[in-house]
XYZ file of C-alpha atoms in Angstrom:
606
model
C -1.494 -35.877 38.741
C -4.935 -34.360 39.414
C -3.339 -30.900 39.757
C -1.472 -31.336 36.476
C -4.649 -32.465 34.676
C -6.488 -29.419 36.009
C -3.722 -27.102 34.841
C -3.644 -28.695 31.388
C -7.399 -28.140 31.157
C -6.883 -24.477 32.039
C -4.238 -24.179 29.339
C -6.582 -25.715 26.803
C -9.264 -23.205 27.756
C -6.825 -20.364 27.197
C -5.617 -21.911 23.979
C -8.330 -20.285 21.893
C -6.476 -16.989 22.229
C -2.881 -18.297 22.376
C -0.263 -16.012 20.897
C 2.623 -17.553 18.998
C 5.917 -16.373 20.427
C 8.758 -15.509 18.114
C 11.656 -17.964 18.076
C 13.642 -16.279 20.836
C 17.154 -17.720 20.999
C 19.114 -18.352 24.206
C 22.664 -19.559 24.787
C 22.956 -20.221 28.530
C 20.529 -23.148 28.877
C 22.966 -25.732 27.453
C 25.925 -23.441 26.671
C 24.855 -23.399 23.020
C 22.362 -21.452 20.956
C 18.839 -22.831 20.775
C 15.224 -21.698 20.813
C 13.550 -21.066 24.173
C 10.793 -23.467 23.146
C 13.403 -26.202 22.611
C 14.825 -25.899 26.149
C 13.385 -28.037 28.932
C 14.122 -25.542 31.742
C 11.986 -22.603 32.884
C 13.516 -19.576 31.175
C 12.710 -15.871 31.194
C 14.096 -13.698 28.401
C 14.200 -9.921 28.734
C 14.659 -8.344 25.299
C 16.071 -4.961 24.299
C 12.575 -3.914 23.148
C 11.187 -4.565 26.636
C 14.033 -2.609 28.225
C 13.645 0.344 25.855
C 9.845 0.548 26.085
C 9.923 0.531 29.893
C 12.993 2.841 29.997
C 14.704 0.549 32.506
C 18.156 1.742 33.582
C 19.730 -0.971 35.748
C 19.925 -4.764 35.751
C 18.230 -4.946 39.154
C 15.218 -3.028 37.815
C 14.952 -5.281 34.769
C 15.186 -8.521 36.769
C 12.567 -7.290 39.231
C 10.153 -5.914 36.622
C 10.359 -8.601 33.949
C 11.736 -11.587 35.877
C 9.704 -11.010 39.064
C 12.878 -11.674 41.074
C 12.779 -10.245 44.634
C 15.668 -8.037 45.731
C 16.869 -5.962 48.663
C 19.054 -2.858 48.564
C 20.827 -0.764 51.201
C 19.610 2.521 49.739
C 19.275 3.937 46.212
C 21.340 3.670 43.027
C 24.624 1.805 43.374
C 24.065 0.623 46.947
C 24.693 -2.974 47.985
C 22.024 -5.194 46.409
C 20.983 -8.826 46.848
C 18.683 -10.861 44.597
C 16.720 -13.962 45.576
C 16.179 -16.318 42.644
C 13.750 -18.997 43.801
C 14.824 -18.211 47.369
C 18.578 -18.519 46.727
C 20.599 -15.380 47.446
C 22.996 -13.627 45.061
C 26.148 -15.609 45.805
C 24.444 -18.752 44.519
C 23.545 -17.208 41.138
C 26.095 -17.347 38.325
C 26.108 -14.119 36.283
C 27.720 -13.955 32.839
C 28.261 -11.052 30.438
C 28.714 -12.467 26.925
C 29.844 -15.680 28.599
C 32.389 -13.953 30.893
C 32.031 -14.509 34.645
C 30.771 -11.380 36.425
C 30.743 -12.874 39.963
C 33.226 -10.946 42.120
C 35.859 -13.344 43.434
C 36.898 -10.809 46.115
C 33.414 -10.328 47.579
C 31.044 -12.306 49.757
C 27.812 -11.702 47.846
C 28.453 -12.932 44.317
C 27.817 -10.549 41.435
C 27.638 -6.766 41.893
C 24.153 -6.374 40.408
C 23.947 -2.707 41.412
C 26.667 -1.641 38.949
C 25.301 -3.095 35.680
C 23.696 -0.364 33.567
C 21.606 -1.512 30.596
C 23.067 0.815 27.973
C 23.944 -1.792 25.347
C 21.962 -4.939 26.123
C 20.436 -7.177 23.455
C 18.798 -9.596 25.886
C 19.001 -11.025 29.395
C 18.517 -14.772 29.862
C 17.353 -16.125 33.224
C 17.901 -19.905 33.364
C 16.319 -21.318 36.525
C 17.351 -24.372 38.483
C 20.649 -26.132 39.256
C 23.025 -25.468 36.328
C 26.422 -26.683 37.583
C 26.162 -29.648 35.207
C 26.724 -27.110 32.412
C 28.531 -24.149 34.024
C 30.291 -25.493 37.104
C 30.461 -23.720 40.472
C 28.102 -21.042 41.794
C 25.127 -21.880 39.546
C 22.998 -23.497 42.270
C 20.029 -21.164 41.757
C 20.538 -20.733 38.026
C 22.320 -18.539 35.506
C 21.730 -14.945 34.446
C 23.383 -14.446 31.069
C 23.621 -10.885 29.723
C 24.124 -10.556 25.963
C 25.372 -7.234 24.618
C 24.333 -5.891 21.216
C 26.216 -6.811 18.068
C 26.744 -4.591 15.033
C 24.159 -4.580 12.240
C 24.801 -4.081 8.542
C 26.213 -0.660 7.678
C 27.143 2.149 10.069
C 24.781 2.864 12.996
C 24.841 5.480 15.745
C 22.669 5.899 18.820
C 22.389 8.623 21.452
C 20.301 8.877 24.602
C 20.025 11.457 27.370
C 17.707 11.702 30.362
C 17.326 13.687 33.559
C 15.237 12.958 36.606
C 14.585 13.394 40.293
C 17.525 13.537 42.720
C 19.447 15.222 39.878
C 19.840 11.861 38.183
C 21.382 12.138 34.728
C 22.055 9.462 32.150
C 23.855 9.692 28.796
C 24.515 6.923 26.293
C 26.442 6.993 22.996
C 26.956 4.055 20.632
C 28.510 3.576 17.219
C 28.765 0.359 15.232
C 29.633 -0.871 11.788
C 29.310 -4.225 10.086
C 30.791 -5.071 6.707
C 31.343 -8.269 4.762
C 34.342 -9.365 6.807
C 34.419 -7.336 9.988
C 32.241 -5.694 12.626
C 32.713 -3.489 15.645
C 30.467 -2.025 18.308
C 31.469 0.675 20.789
C 29.153 1.868 23.581
C 29.736 4.330 26.412
C 27.359 5.340 29.182
C 27.367 7.705 32.142
C 24.913 7.567 35.051
C 25.165 10.086 37.895
C 22.827 10.935 40.751
C 22.920 13.056 43.878
C 20.624 10.384 45.286
C 18.983 10.441 48.689
C 20.212 9.359 52.093
C 20.976 5.642 52.083
C 19.900 5.381 55.724
C 16.508 6.203 57.216
C 15.055 5.699 60.703
C 14.352 2.090 61.564
C 10.953 0.727 62.494
C 10.110 1.357 66.124
C 11.960 4.684 66.275
C 10.254 8.054 66.688
C 11.105 9.300 63.197
C 10.170 6.144 61.300
C 8.086 7.079 58.281
C 10.004 10.282 57.550
C 12.349 10.412 54.585
C 15.915 11.628 54.847
C 15.214 14.981 53.154
C 12.631 15.789 55.853
C 15.199 15.040 58.563
C 18.086 16.909 56.959
C 20.044 13.740 56.224
C 22.941 13.977 53.781
C 22.366 12.641 50.281
C 24.499 9.697 49.140
C 25.621 10.096 45.545
C 26.383 7.564 42.815
C 28.419 7.713 39.594
C 28.850 5.016 36.966
C 30.817 5.056 33.720
C 30.630 1.918 31.601
C 32.269 1.099 28.266
C 31.819 -1.869 25.942
C 33.845 -2.716 22.834
C 33.252 -5.764 20.649
C 35.138 -6.745 17.497
C 34.575 -9.521 15.001
C 36.316 -10.749 11.848
C 34.951 -13.419 9.503
C 37.922 -15.442 8.302
C 35.627 -17.573 6.121
C 31.867 -18.041 5.894
C 32.158 -20.602 8.726
C 35.064 -19.260 10.806
C 35.105 -16.151 12.961
C 37.489 -14.411 15.356
C 36.077 -12.135 18.056
C 37.090 -10.006 21.033
C 35.016 -8.208 23.654
C 35.953 -5.843 26.460
C 33.783 -4.281 29.157
C 34.923 -1.713 31.699
C 32.863 -0.529 34.694
C 34.052 2.310 36.904
C 31.726 3.330 39.728
C 31.687 5.518 42.819
C 29.075 5.220 45.555
C 28.547 6.885 48.934
C 27.003 5.058 51.858
C 26.046 5.594 55.484
C 27.117 4.124 58.826
C 24.565 1.332 58.693
C 20.858 0.692 59.037
C 19.174 3.802 60.444
C 22.488 5.661 60.867
C 23.052 8.725 58.698
C 26.625 9.975 58.198
C 27.069 13.738 57.898
C 30.825 13.114 57.876
C 32.968 10.039 58.102
C 33.813 10.521 61.782
C 30.111 10.102 62.600
C 30.549 6.447 61.729
C 33.925 5.292 62.917
C 35.388 8.130 64.980
C 38.323 10.490 64.592
C 40.857 9.495 61.980
C 38.428 7.473 59.861
C 39.255 7.626 56.154
C 36.120 7.475 53.998
C 32.457 6.615 53.677
C 32.457 5.859 49.969
C 33.537 3.047 47.679
C 35.142 2.875 44.236
C 35.113 -0.072 41.883
C 37.260 -0.504 38.789
C 36.344 -3.764 37.047
C 37.332 -5.113 33.627
C 35.960 -8.077 31.681
C 37.757 -9.292 28.549
C 37.361 -12.166 26.130
C 38.953 -13.341 22.888
C 37.874 -16.364 20.920
C 37.422 -18.365 17.755
C 34.192 -19.880 16.397
C 33.599 -22.445 13.676
C 30.032 -22.921 12.463
C 29.888 -25.971 10.204
C 26.965 -28.210 9.335
C 28.175 -30.963 11.647
C 30.628 -29.313 14.042
C 30.238 -26.011 15.897
C 33.528 -25.387 17.659
C 34.437 -22.533 20.011
C 37.677 -21.760 21.855
C 37.869 -18.761 24.172
C 39.981 -17.057 26.818
C 38.210 -14.920 29.440
C 39.664 -12.646 32.106
C 37.709 -10.773 34.810
C 39.657 -8.236 36.913
C 38.188 -6.852 40.153
C 39.417 -3.825 42.091
C 37.378 -2.365 44.934
C 38.863 0.647 46.761
C 42.368 -0.628 45.936
C 41.776 -2.850 48.981
C 40.007 -5.852 47.484
C 41.751 -7.028 44.306
C 41.633 -10.264 42.350
C 40.836 -11.906 39.052
C 39.200 -14.897 37.417
C 40.868 -16.510 34.391
C 39.125 -19.040 32.189
C 40.005 -21.131 29.129
C 37.125 -22.873 27.387
C 37.006 -25.317 24.465
C 33.827 -26.977 23.218
C 32.476 -28.791 20.172
C 28.792 -29.225 19.369
C 28.441 -32.150 16.976
C 25.167 -32.737 15.157
C 24.246 -36.378 14.580
C 20.633 -35.923 13.497
C 18.279 -33.273 12.179
C 17.495 -32.043 15.707
C 20.024 -34.030 17.752
C 23.462 -33.048 18.983
C 26.099 -33.867 21.546
C 28.379 -31.211 22.992
C 31.575 -31.899 24.861
C 34.472 -29.814 26.024
C 37.130 -28.753 28.506
C 37.190 -25.811 30.896
C 40.055 -24.439 33.036
C 39.528 -21.769 35.701
C 41.879 -19.992 38.096
C 40.542 -17.601 40.741
C 43.006 -15.378 42.616
C 42.738 -12.736 45.322
C 45.712 -10.489 46.075
C 44.317 -8.042 48.659
C 41.492 -8.355 51.173
C 40.537 -5.201 53.088
C 43.982 -3.825 52.290
C 45.858 -6.806 53.718
C 47.801 -9.231 51.543
C 45.828 -12.439 51.063
C 47.604 -13.777 47.944
C 45.601 -16.978 47.601
C 44.151 -18.797 44.609
C 42.567 -22.030 43.501
C 42.379 -23.814 40.149
C 39.978 -26.227 38.526
C 39.928 -28.382 35.417
C 36.615 -29.565 34.048
C 35.353 -31.994 31.425
C 31.720 -31.771 30.368
C 29.292 -33.395 27.967
C 25.694 -32.591 27.036
C 23.286 -34.512 24.843
C 20.124 -33.212 23.214
C 17.398 -35.067 21.300
C 14.173 -33.863 19.756
C 12.003 -36.783 18.749
C 8.729 -35.541 17.349
C 6.964 -33.787 20.220
C 9.424 -35.089 22.839
C 12.601 -33.274 23.956
C 15.314 -34.950 26.030
C 18.328 -33.170 27.515
C 21.178 -34.512 29.673
C 24.379 -32.875 30.962
C 27.281 -34.175 33.035
C 30.314 -32.269 34.281
C 33.346 -33.201 36.378
C 35.363 -30.408 38.057
C 38.725 -31.246 39.605
C 39.998 -28.670 42.143
C 43.510 -28.351 43.498
C 42.146 -27.694 47.006
C 38.777 -29.545 47.144
C 39.042 -32.690 45.081
C 36.391 -33.549 42.493
C 32.834 -32.297 42.055
C 30.566 -34.225 39.678
C 27.262 -32.590 38.780
C 24.608 -33.063 36.158
C 21.098 -32.325 35.037
C 18.383 -34.095 33.078
C 15.287 -32.661 31.473
C 12.279 -33.901 29.539
C 9.653 -31.872 27.732
C 6.564 -33.259 26.026
C 4.319 -31.192 23.765
C 0.600 -31.792 23.446
C -0.208 -29.562 20.519
C 0.674 -26.054 21.760
C 0.745 -27.215 25.403
C 3.640 -28.898 27.168
C 4.722 -30.709 30.299
C 8.358 -30.378 31.447
C 10.312 -32.055 34.240
C 13.894 -31.139 35.234
C 16.295 -32.387 37.885
C 19.842 -31.229 38.580
C 22.685 -31.080 41.067
C 24.930 -28.100 41.757
C 27.524 -26.723 44.143
C 28.894 -23.384 45.341
C 32.485 -22.991 46.514
C 33.609 -20.854 49.483
C 35.307 -17.579 48.626
C 39.019 -17.136 49.192
C 38.223 -14.707 52.025
C 36.007 -17.316 53.717
C 38.824 -19.832 53.446
C 41.964 -17.850 54.192
C 41.198 -14.639 56.080
C 43.457 -14.580 59.154
C 40.650 -13.581 61.539
C 37.476 -15.160 60.152
C 38.520 -17.717 57.538
C 38.099 -21.468 57.832
C 40.394 -23.626 55.687
C 38.187 -26.669 56.413
C 35.135 -25.273 54.603
C 33.474 -27.600 52.107
C 31.510 -26.602 48.993
C 27.755 -26.317 49.375
C 25.851 -29.153 47.716
C 22.481 -28.545 46.033
C 19.995 -30.860 44.399
C 16.619 -29.891 43.092
C 14.023 -30.109 40.422
C 10.927 -28.602 38.893
C 7.787 -29.624 37.091
C 6.112 -27.198 34.729
C 3.073 -27.119 32.461
C 2.583 -24.397 29.925
C 1.769 -23.037 26.516
C 2.942 -20.097 24.417
C 1.389 -17.614 26.841
C 1.139 -19.385 30.221
C 3.511 -21.409 32.368
C 2.957 -22.816 35.855
C 5.962 -24.366 37.595
C 6.627 -25.969 40.963
C 10.200 -26.178 42.271
C 11.990 -27.833 45.195
C 15.660 -27.560 46.225
C 17.788 -28.945 49.061
C 21.127 -27.454 50.183
C 23.673 -29.272 52.362
C 26.874 -27.834 53.873
C 25.368 -24.340 53.745
C 28.117 -21.757 54.364
C 27.096 -19.108 56.909
C 28.703 -16.771 59.417
C 28.928 -18.093 62.985
C 31.890 -16.365 64.653
C 33.893 -17.698 61.710
C 32.557 -19.093 58.437
C 31.142 -22.572 58.999
C 29.298 -25.301 57.117
C 25.898 -25.450 58.793
C 24.687 -28.931 59.682
C 21.399 -30.132 58.251
C 19.505 -29.484 55.050
C 17.952 -26.197 53.972
C 14.899 -26.514 51.743
C 13.709 -23.929 49.217
C 10.419 -24.620 47.510
C 7.663 -22.687 45.832
C 5.670 -22.044 42.691
C 5.693 -19.605 39.782
C 2.990 -18.535 37.361
C 3.817 -16.509 34.260
C 1.219 -15.214 31.802
C 1.870 -13.345 28.548
C -1.181 -12.376 26.537
C -2.020 -9.978 23.710
C -5.647 -8.952 24.029
C -5.508 -6.888 20.842
C -2.968 -5.250 18.550
C -3.018 -2.274 20.908
C -2.859 -3.978 24.316
C -0.672 -6.709 25.817
C -0.027 -7.919 29.354
C 2.709 -9.837 31.151
C 1.823 -11.018 34.665
C 4.062 -12.976 37.045
C 3.395 -14.489 40.455
C 5.929 -16.174 42.752
C 5.249 -18.068 45.964
C 8.299 -18.826 48.128
C 8.717 -21.138 51.105
C 12.490 -20.969 51.851
C 13.553 -22.572 55.143
C 16.884 -23.261 56.825
C 17.886 -26.562 58.419
C 15.987 -25.592 61.582
C 12.776 -25.127 59.613
C 12.827 -21.336 60.040
C 11.550 -19.150 57.213
C 14.548 -17.338 55.743
C 14.700 -13.581 56.101
C 14.222 -10.879 53.458
C 12.406 -13.137 50.976
C 8.776 -12.163 50.300
C 6.473 -15.157 50.470
C 4.331 -13.686 47.699
C 5.294 -11.354 44.864
C 3.175 -10.214 41.929
C 4.338 -8.098 38.984
C 1.965 -6.872 36.278
C 3.301 -5.189 33.111
C 0.821 -3.710 30.661
C 1.690 -2.065 27.343
C -0.950 0.008 25.589
C -0.187 1.253 22.065
C -2.354 4.360 22.115
C -1.506 5.358 18.542
C 1.114 4.424 15.988
C 3.568 6.727 17.786
C 2.449 6.762 21.436
C 2.713 3.871 23.906
C 1.997 3.690 27.628
C 3.848 1.110 29.741
C 2.448 0.475 33.228
C 3.993 -1.638 35.972
C 2.323 -2.654 39.215
C 4.198 -4.728 41.775
C 2.961 -6.164 45.055
C 5.374 -7.460 47.696
C 3.871 -9.798 50.281
C 4.960 -10.434 53.847
C 8.728 -10.218 54.350
C 10.693 -10.130 57.613
C 14.074 -8.692 58.507
C 15.121 -11.776 60.519
C 14.673 -15.521 60.173
C 11.577 -17.272 61.551
C 9.297 -14.293 60.762
C 11.065 -12.143 63.334
C 12.199 -8.531 63.212
C 10.750 -5.710 61.144
C 8.013 -6.432 58.616
C 9.236 -4.899 55.331
C 6.597 -6.205 52.940
C 2.855 -5.837 52.253
C 2.916 -2.891 49.858
C 2.262 -2.126 46.200
C 4.039 0.181 43.748
C 2.803 1.705 40.493
C 5.063 3.078 37.722
C 4.141 4.465 34.295
C 6.138 5.388 31.187
C 4.789 7.320 28.204
C 6.781 6.968 24.956
C 6.582 8.869 21.703
C 8.488 7.151 18.922
C 9.198 8.283 15.378
C 11.486 6.723 12.793
C 14.641 8.220 14.277
C 13.664 9.765 17.613
C 12.070 8.605 20.836
C 10.876 10.838 23.680
C 9.677 9.575 27.047
C 8.342 10.655 30.430
C 8.344 8.268 33.374
C 6.771 8.507 36.819
C 7.793 5.933 39.437
C 6.057 5.197 42.739
C 3.107 7.281 41.575
C 1.284 7.024 44.905
C 4.430 8.147 46.796
C 4.278 4.995 48.924
C 6.666 4.969 51.901
C 8.356 1.585 52.325
C 11.696 -0.037 53.127
C 13.080 -3.234 51.626
C 15.701 -3.465 54.397
C 14.901 -2.050 57.838
C 16.738 1.246 58.266
C 17.551 1.835 54.588
C 15.763 4.266 52.276
C 13.831 3.823 49.049
C 12.729 6.437 46.529
C 9.499 8.342 46.908
C 7.567 9.595 43.895
C 10.142 10.424 41.229
C 10.135 11.399 37.570
C 12.440 10.957 34.602
C 12.316 12.388 31.087
C 14.575 11.927 28.125
C 15.095 11.396 24.436
C 17.049 9.107 22.158
C 18.057 9.177 18.511
C 19.306 6.506 16.133
C 20.896 6.956 12.725
């Protein structure tokens, strides 16, 4: 309590210069639209303005820069990427695009973060903490909900083109129209890069510290074409039909492994080997109906996610969802509904797997705002055809003291094994149980500062040990976050984030590849009415390649990026320099990162 009192005093001291945040809306916190300030959870929202000012290209960049989420990558653009939200890895984060599941049912690492290009994004919501009580499986760490742009009144067009180091080229084209009854939005993007060698010498080798170009390593290219189409029709002033479709086609080249460059495929796997590249061909589709009445807000939807990787890993996730939010007070509502999911995998590494599982869920959420007090409760029951039942929930309370607040949240969650982990003929284990997570957070904050402390426990952790096994014991992930947003003047604003992580397995060993300390500082300086300068500095603390602080040290470095924008009514021009100091570093031992690199481009809207 003494710590909380001290923090509240600090918030009061800062209160003299508090900025009032706009009423940013989110949908993923309770699976319904509400203001960020009205949610009890810790939430980060990355807006389209933030993305466009910083000229961010990929989801991984945005989550790192504005969400301060640590990540690792096996090379440059398009290479295998893992995120660590509050110490949880990617497969324990549920990712949604307009409410459609993006997590790859055929993979082992959850969502393919490396293939999401931010060409048509309205906002990105990061909901932290156990969220299975709202969303079901695989939301143990939280939910990342990506909202694409909707059409605005009239006809609008947008074009963007950029070119940068490593012969990286990006092009975006969008057209939209919104009338009285209907709307549509079509966006297409292309991102290509010759890249740099994915592999570099590992620590302890003679050539460590030299980049691939110096050593004559082959460059590993990347190509991404993404398309988004959304349609809407207003049947009445309260009833709406909609459909969305997203298509991602990507090609990426990789190397033999950490520290092992591949000049040709036989360097890796010997004579007769077939390729050293990967293709993905993924589709995400949704159709639905919405009713927005004064008392009832009803939505029914059908979602389908299709995954195809190299024509060797194929599967899909099908979902039916029905919910009704019923208002019973000025600020109070209850939401209840039904959810059916079926996850299927046809091929695994080219072999026929042909396995699936189904689940039926019933859920209910209640929300009350009583003066300066907010109460939120959720409960969900999932019934699986191969696991039995999983019952999860969450509760939250938030109390305002003027512009300051105190929030407490507690929730339970679970993550299910993949079909490969269950049924693969060589490595699968049909006896695997879902992982069980419970955790909570306490946060104090104001409009421009939040300090939160979190603690999570995971039982039945699924890990590789000859085959996939549930690891005995309890893993514990705890830490603290500080987030500050402050406008010092009309011309200068700052966003600063700090994360401390203490993630340990059931043996008490510090988990690998998670930095214990990470700091990200974003500063925007409006030099004139037309010119703005966006600066990002990020410091990564100690981070080890293996558990228990063993293996290569891949942390303890800082990076500085800057973007200069010139914006007129219709046109925007920019120049960006990343890794200005040309710092040599690796986020995974034996895999490369970019040196100093530049990008320049322009965009136009009509």
